[in-house]
Each structure stands twice: as structure tokens, then as C-alpha cells.
mmCIF file of C-alpha atoms in Angstrom:
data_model
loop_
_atom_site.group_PDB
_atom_site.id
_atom_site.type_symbol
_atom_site.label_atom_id
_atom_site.label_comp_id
_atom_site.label_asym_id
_atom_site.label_seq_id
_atom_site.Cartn_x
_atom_site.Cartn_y
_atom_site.Cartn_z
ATOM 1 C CA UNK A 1 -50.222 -44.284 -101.540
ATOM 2 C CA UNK A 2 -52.466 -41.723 -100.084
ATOM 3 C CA UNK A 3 -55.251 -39.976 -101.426
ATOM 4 C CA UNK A 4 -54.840 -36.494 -102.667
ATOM 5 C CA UNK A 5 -56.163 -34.225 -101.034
ATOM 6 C CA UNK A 6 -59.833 -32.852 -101.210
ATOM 7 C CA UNK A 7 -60.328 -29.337 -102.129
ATOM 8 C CA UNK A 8 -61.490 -27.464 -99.323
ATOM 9 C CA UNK A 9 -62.843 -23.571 -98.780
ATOM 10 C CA UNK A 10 -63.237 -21.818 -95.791
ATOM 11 C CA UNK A 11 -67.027 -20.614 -95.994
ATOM 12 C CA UNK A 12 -67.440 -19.182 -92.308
ATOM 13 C CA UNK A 13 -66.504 -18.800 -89.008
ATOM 14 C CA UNK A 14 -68.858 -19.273 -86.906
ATOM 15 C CA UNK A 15 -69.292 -17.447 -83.230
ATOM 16 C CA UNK A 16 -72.561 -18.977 -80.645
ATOM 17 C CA UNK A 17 -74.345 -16.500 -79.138
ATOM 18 C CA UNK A 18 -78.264 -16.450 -77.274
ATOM 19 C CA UNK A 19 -79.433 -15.051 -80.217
ATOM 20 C CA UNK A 20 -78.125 -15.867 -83.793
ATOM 21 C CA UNK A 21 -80.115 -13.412 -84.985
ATOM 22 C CA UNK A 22 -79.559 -10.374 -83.036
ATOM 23 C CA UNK A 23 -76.027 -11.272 -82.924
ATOM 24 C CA UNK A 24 -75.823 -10.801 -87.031
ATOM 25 C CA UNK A 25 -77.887 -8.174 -86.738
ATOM 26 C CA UNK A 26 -74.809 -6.168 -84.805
ATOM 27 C CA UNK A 27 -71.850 -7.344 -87.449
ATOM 28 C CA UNK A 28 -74.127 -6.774 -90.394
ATOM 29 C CA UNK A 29 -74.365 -3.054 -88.457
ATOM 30 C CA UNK A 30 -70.479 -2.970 -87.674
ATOM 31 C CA UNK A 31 -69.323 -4.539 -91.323
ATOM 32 C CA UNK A 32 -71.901 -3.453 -93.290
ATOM 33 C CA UNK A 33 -72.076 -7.168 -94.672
ATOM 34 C CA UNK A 34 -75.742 -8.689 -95.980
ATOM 35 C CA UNK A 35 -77.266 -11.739 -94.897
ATOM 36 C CA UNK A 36 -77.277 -14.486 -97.378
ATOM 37 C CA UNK A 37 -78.729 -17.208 -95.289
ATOM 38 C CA UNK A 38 -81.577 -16.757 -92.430
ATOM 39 C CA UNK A 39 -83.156 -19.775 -90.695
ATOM 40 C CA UNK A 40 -84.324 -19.755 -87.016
ATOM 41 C CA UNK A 41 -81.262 -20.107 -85.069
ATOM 42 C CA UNK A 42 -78.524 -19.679 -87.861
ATOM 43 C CA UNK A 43 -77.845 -16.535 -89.839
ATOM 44 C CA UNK A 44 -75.098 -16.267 -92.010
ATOM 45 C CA UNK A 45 -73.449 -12.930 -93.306
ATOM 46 C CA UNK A 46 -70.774 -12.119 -96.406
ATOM 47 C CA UNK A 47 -68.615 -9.463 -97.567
ATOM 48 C CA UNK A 48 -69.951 -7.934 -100.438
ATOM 49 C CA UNK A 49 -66.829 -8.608 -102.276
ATOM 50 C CA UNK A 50 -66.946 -12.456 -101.771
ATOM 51 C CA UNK A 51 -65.077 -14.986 -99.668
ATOM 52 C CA UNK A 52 -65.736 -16.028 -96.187
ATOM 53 C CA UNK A 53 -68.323 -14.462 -94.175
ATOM 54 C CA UNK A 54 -69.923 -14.659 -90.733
ATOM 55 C CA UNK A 55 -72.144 -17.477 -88.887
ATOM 56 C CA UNK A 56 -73.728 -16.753 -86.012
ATOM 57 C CA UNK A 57 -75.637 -19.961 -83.953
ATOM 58 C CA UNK A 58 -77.996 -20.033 -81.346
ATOM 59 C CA UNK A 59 -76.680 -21.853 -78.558
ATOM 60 C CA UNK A 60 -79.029 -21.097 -75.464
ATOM 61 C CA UNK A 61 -76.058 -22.160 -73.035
ATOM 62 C CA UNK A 62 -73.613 -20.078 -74.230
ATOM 63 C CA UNK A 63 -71.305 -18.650 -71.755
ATOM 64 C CA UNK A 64 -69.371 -15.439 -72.784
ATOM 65 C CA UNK A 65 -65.474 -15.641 -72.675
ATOM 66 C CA UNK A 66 -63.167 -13.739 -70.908
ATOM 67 C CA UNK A 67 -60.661 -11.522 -71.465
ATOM 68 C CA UNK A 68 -57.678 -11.830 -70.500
ATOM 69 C CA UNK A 69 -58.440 -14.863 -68.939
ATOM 70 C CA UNK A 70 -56.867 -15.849 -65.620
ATOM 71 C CA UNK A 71 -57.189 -19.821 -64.506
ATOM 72 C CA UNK A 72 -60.618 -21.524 -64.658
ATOM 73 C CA UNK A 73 -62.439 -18.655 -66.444
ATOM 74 C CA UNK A 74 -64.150 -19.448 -69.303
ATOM 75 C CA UNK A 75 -61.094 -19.249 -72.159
ATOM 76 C CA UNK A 76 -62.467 -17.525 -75.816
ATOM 77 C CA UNK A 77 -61.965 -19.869 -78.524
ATOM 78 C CA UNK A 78 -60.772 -17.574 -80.945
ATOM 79 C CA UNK A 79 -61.178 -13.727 -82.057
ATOM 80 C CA UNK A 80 -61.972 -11.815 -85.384
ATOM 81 C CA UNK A 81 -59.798 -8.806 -86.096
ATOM 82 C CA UNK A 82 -60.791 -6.343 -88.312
ATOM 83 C CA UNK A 83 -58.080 -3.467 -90.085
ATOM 84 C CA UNK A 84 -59.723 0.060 -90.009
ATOM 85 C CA UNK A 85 -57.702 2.961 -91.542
ATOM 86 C CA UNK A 86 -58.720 5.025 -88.406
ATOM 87 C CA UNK A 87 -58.402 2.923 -85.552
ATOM 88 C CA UNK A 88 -60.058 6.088 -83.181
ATOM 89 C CA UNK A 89 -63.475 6.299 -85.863
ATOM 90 C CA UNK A 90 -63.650 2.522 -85.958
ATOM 91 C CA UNK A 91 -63.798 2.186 -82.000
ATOM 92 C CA UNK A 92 -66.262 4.670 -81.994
ATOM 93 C CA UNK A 93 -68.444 3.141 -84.873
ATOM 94 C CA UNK A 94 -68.306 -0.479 -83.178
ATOM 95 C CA UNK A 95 -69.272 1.561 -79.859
ATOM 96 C CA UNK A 96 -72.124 3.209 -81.348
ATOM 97 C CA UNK A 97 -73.079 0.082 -83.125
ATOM 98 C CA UNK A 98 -73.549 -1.748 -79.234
ATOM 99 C CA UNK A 99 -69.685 -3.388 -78.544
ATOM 100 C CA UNK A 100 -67.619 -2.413 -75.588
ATOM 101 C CA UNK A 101 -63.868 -1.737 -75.340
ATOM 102 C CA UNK A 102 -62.037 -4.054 -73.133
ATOM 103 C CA UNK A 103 -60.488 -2.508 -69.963
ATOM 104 C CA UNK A 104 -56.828 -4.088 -71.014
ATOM 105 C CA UNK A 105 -55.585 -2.559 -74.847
ATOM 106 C CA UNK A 106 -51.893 -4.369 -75.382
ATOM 107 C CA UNK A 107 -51.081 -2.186 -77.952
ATOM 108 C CA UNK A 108 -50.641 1.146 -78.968
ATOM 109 C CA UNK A 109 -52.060 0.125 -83.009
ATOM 110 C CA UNK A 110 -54.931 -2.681 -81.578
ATOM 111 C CA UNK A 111 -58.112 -2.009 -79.527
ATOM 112 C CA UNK A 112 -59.750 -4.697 -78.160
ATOM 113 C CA UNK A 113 -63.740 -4.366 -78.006
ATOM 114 C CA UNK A 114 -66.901 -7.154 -76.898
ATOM 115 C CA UNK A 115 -69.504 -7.371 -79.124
ATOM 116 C CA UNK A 116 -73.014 -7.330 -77.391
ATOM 117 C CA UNK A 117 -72.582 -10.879 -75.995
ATOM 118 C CA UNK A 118 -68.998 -10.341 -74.831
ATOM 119 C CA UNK A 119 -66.883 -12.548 -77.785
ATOM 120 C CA UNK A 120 -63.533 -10.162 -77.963
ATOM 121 C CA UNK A 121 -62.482 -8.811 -81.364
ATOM 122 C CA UNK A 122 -59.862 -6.445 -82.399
ATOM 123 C CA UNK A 123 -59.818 -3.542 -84.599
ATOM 124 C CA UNK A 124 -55.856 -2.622 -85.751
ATOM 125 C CA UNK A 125 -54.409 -0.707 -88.065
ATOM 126 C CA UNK A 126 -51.486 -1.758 -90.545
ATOM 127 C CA UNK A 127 -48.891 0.704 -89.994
ATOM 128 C CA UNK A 128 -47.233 -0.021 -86.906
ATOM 129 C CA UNK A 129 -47.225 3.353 -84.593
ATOM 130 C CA UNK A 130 -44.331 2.879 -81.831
ATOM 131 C CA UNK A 131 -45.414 4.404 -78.417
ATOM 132 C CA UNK A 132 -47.456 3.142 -75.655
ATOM 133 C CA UNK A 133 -50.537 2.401 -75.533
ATOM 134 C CA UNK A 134 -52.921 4.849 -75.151
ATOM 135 C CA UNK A 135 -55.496 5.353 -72.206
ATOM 136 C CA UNK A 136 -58.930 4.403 -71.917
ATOM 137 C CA UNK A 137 -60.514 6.341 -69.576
ATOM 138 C CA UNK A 138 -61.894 4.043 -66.887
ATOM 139 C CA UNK A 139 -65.084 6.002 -65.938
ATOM 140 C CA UNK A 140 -65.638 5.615 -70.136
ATOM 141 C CA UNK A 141 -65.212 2.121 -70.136
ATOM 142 C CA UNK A 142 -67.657 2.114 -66.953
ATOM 143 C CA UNK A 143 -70.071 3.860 -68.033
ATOM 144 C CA UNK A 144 -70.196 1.648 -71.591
ATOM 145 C CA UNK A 145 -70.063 -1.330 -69.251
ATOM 146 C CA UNK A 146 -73.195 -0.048 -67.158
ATOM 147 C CA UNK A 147 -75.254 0.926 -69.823
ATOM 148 C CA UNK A 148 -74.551 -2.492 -71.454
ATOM 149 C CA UNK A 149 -75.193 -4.613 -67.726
ATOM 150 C CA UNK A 150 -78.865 -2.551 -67.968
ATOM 151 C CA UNK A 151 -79.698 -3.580 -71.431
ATOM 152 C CA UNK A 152 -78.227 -7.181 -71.740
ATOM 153 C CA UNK A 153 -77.908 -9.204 -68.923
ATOM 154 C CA UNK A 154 -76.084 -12.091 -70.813
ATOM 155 C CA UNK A 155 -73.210 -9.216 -72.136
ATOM 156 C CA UNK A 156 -73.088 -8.069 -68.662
ATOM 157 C CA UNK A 157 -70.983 -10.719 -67.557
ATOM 158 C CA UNK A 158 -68.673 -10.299 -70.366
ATOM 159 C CA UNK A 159 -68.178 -6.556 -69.247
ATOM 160 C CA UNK A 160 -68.560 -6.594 -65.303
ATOM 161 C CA UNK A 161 -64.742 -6.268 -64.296
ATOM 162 C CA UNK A 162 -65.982 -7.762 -60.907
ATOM 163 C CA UNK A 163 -68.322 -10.768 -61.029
ATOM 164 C CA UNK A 164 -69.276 -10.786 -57.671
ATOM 165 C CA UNK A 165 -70.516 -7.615 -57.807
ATOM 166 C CA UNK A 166 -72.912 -8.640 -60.918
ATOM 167 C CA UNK A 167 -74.039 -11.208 -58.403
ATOM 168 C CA UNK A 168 -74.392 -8.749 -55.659
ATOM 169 C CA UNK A 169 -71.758 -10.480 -52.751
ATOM 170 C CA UNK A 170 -69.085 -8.417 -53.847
ATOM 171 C CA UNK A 171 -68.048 -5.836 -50.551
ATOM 172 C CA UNK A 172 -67.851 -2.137 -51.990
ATOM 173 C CA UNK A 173 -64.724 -0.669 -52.324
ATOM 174 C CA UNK A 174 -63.016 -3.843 -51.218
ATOM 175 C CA UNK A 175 -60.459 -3.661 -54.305
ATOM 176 C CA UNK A 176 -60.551 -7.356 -54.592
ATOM 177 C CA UNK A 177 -61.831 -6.656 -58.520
ATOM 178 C CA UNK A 178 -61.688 -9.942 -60.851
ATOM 179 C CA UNK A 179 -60.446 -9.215 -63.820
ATOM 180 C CA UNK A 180 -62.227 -9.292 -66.897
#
């Protein structure tokens, strides 16, 4: 005979970052969503409506993910997506609240952005759109990438297409780029 089954809710997901704090700070910016629980290193945020929110955990070696991952890079565990009605106003509100687009968008009705300490999540919309994917214009996604290497050094490996050149051994022009 086995034991039925104990009720069980999903309460959070939970993502590790440097910083718990600022971390929330930048989904409570990009959702809108209040924090309901603050304690040094754990913050915890929920939709106004109810059901399961956000936890963010300090985790001082946290190493960002990459994405798309090629053999031995760091792999993410999982991503959030998030359904916008406007998938070209969302991108630019999650820009303007600090996350980057990826370099790589699979498809034409998903856009693939790093929040500020490089975990990947995905904005989509429901209605399906046949076509290809449209362009992100490289010297925009370098110029978010830059500005984001200056101001976080922990996000900049999460956005520097070629890791040697964050470390500085990387040969210019040598088109021997890692992806990200």
C-alpha cells in the first residue's frame, strides 16, 4: 500500500545571482511584482494576482550560464519565459530595465534576453507569426553588451561573445569568436 500523496504547491523558482537583492530589484522593475519577503541574501517577489513568484539567492560563486551552450561551458539550468502582447515594447522595456538580448533569436515570435547577471529568459508572444526571424542588429547588441561589460563585470561574461577578449588574450580581428 503506498501512501497518498502529500499536497504540494509550487511557491518559487528560484535563480542565484551575486546579489539577491539587486537581482529582485531588476524583475520587480521588469514584472512590476512586490517583494513579500526580504532577508540579507534572499528576496522573494509575487505576482500581484497570486501564485508562484520569484526567489532570488545570494550565491557569491555563481557563474553565469551560457547561451547556446557549446561543450564544457557552463549549461543554464533552466529559463523563465514571459508572454508580452508586444513582443518589440517588451524587449525594449526589459532593455531599458538593464537585460541584454542574446546575439542568437530562434524564432521569429521569441526573443531571448540576459538579465543583469546573464541567466537567459524569453519574452514570446502567443500567436504564432510564420516568417523568419528577424534581425538584431549586431552593432545594437554590441553596444548593449559594452555598456553592460563597463557597469557589471560579473554580467560581462554572460554578454562578451568572445571570452578571451574579456580576459584580454584574445588577437583582434582574429574571427576565432566563442560563442555566447
Amino acid at each position: 500500500m503506498t501512501a497518498p500523496r502529500p499536497s504540494l504547491t509550487l511557491s518559487s523558482t528560484v535563480l542565484e545571482a551575486p546579489d539577491a537583492a539587486e537581482l529582485a530589484d531588476f524583475y520587480r522593475r521588469l514584472l512590476g511584482w512586490e517583494p513579500v519577503q526580504e532577508e540579507p541574501d534572499w528576496v522573494k517577489l509575487l505576482p500581484p494576482g497570486g501564485g508562484s513568484g520569484l526567489g532570488f539567492q545570494t550565491s557569491k560563486p555563481y557563474v553565469p550560464p551560457v547561451w547556446p551552450a557549446s561543450p564544457g561551458d557552463q549549461l543554464m539550468m533552466l529559463h523563465l519565459d514571459f508572454e508580452v502582447t508586444d513582443l518589440e515594447a517588451g524587449v525594449a522595456h526589459a532593455v531599458a530595465e538593464g537585460a541584454t538580448p542574446a546575439e542568437f533569436q530562434p524564432q521569429h515570435d521569441v526573443r531571448v534576453l540576459f538579465d543583469p547577471v546573464g541567466h537567459p529568459f524569453c519574452l514570446f508572444v502567443r500567436d504564432h507569426v510564420l516568417g523568419e526571424t528577424p534581425a538584431i542588429s549586431p552593432e545594437w547588441v554590441a553596444e548593449q553588451a559594452r555598456d553592460i561589460r563597463t557597469q557589471n563585470p560579473v554580467a560581462a561574461e554572460a554578454v562578451t561573445p568572445d571570452r578571451r577578449e574579456a580576459a584580454g588574450t584574445a588577437e583582434p580581428g582574429s574571427g576565432d569568436a566563442v560563442p555566447a
